[in-house]
Amino acid sequence: MSQYSVQFFIKRDGGSALARSPVVVLGFVVSQFQLFNLLVTLFPIMVVAGL
C-alpha cells in the first residue's frame, strides 16, 4: 500500500513530493494521533455531561 502511494507521488510530482513525503506523513500521523487523543479525552466528558 505504501509502496503504491510512493510510486503515485513520484509519477505525479516527478519525485519532488518524495523529498517532502516523510515530513508530510510524519506531520499527518502526529496530527491524527493528537486528534485521536483529544477525542478519547473529550468523549467521556461529553458522555458524563450528556448524562
Short mmCIF file of C-alpha atoms in Angstrom, two decimals:
data_model
loop_
_atom_site.label_atom_id
_atom_site.label_comp_id
_atom_site.label_asym_id
_atom_site.label_seq_id
_atom_site.Cartn_x
_atom_site.Cartn_y
_atom_site.Cartn_z
CA MET A 1 0.00 0.00 0.00
CA SER A 2 2.70 2.48 0.99
CA GLN A 3 4.86 1.41 -1.94
CA TYR A 4 1.99 2.13 -4.33
CA SER A 5 1.39 5.58 -2.86
CA VAL A 6 5.11 6.42 -3.11
CA GLN A 7 5.10 5.40 -6.79
CA PHE A 8 1.98 7.52 -7.29
CA PHE A 9 3.72 10.55 -5.77
CA ILE A 10 6.78 10.02 -7.96
CA LYS A 11 4.65 9.80 -11.10
CA ARG A 12 2.52 12.80 -10.17
CA ASP A 13 5.15 15.27 -8.96
CA GLY A 14 8.25 13.89 -10.65
CA GLY A 15 9.84 12.95 -7.33
CA SER A 16 9.60 16.39 -5.73
CA ALA A 17 6.98 15.15 -3.26
CA LEU A 18 9.19 12.20 -2.35
CA ALA A 19 11.62 14.52 -0.56
CA ARG A 20 8.79 16.08 1.45
CA SER A 21 6.76 12.91 1.95
CA PRO A 22 8.45 11.71 5.19
CA VAL A 23 7.83 15.08 6.81
CA VAL A 24 4.28 15.27 5.47
CA VAL A 25 3.47 11.73 6.54
CA LEU A 26 5.02 12.29 9.98
CA GLY A 27 3.10 15.52 10.46
CA PHE A 28 -0.12 13.86 9.32
CA VAL A 29 0.35 10.91 11.69
CA VAL A 30 1.18 13.20 14.61
CA SER A 31 -1.83 15.44 13.92
CA GLN A 32 -4.13 12.41 13.60
CA PHE A 33 -2.72 10.96 16.82
CA GLN A 34 -3.23 14.22 18.69
CA LEU A 35 -6.78 14.49 17.34
CA PHE A 36 -7.45 10.89 18.42
CA ASN A 37 -6.11 11.61 21.92
CA LEU A 38 -8.29 14.72 22.10
CA LEU A 39 -11.38 12.72 21.13
CA VAL A 40 -10.54 9.97 23.62
CA THR A 41 -10.12 12.61 26.32
CA LEU A 42 -13.27 14.56 25.48
CA PHE A 43 -15.61 11.64 24.76
CA PRO A 44 -16.06 10.51 28.41
CA ILE A 45 -16.52 14.14 29.45
CA MET A 46 -19.24 14.62 26.83
CA VAL A 47 -20.90 11.36 27.89
CA VAL A 48 -20.89 12.35 31.55
CA ALA A 49 -22.14 15.85 30.68
CA GLY A 50 -24.86 14.34 28.50
CA LEU A 51 -25.99 12.02 31.29
#
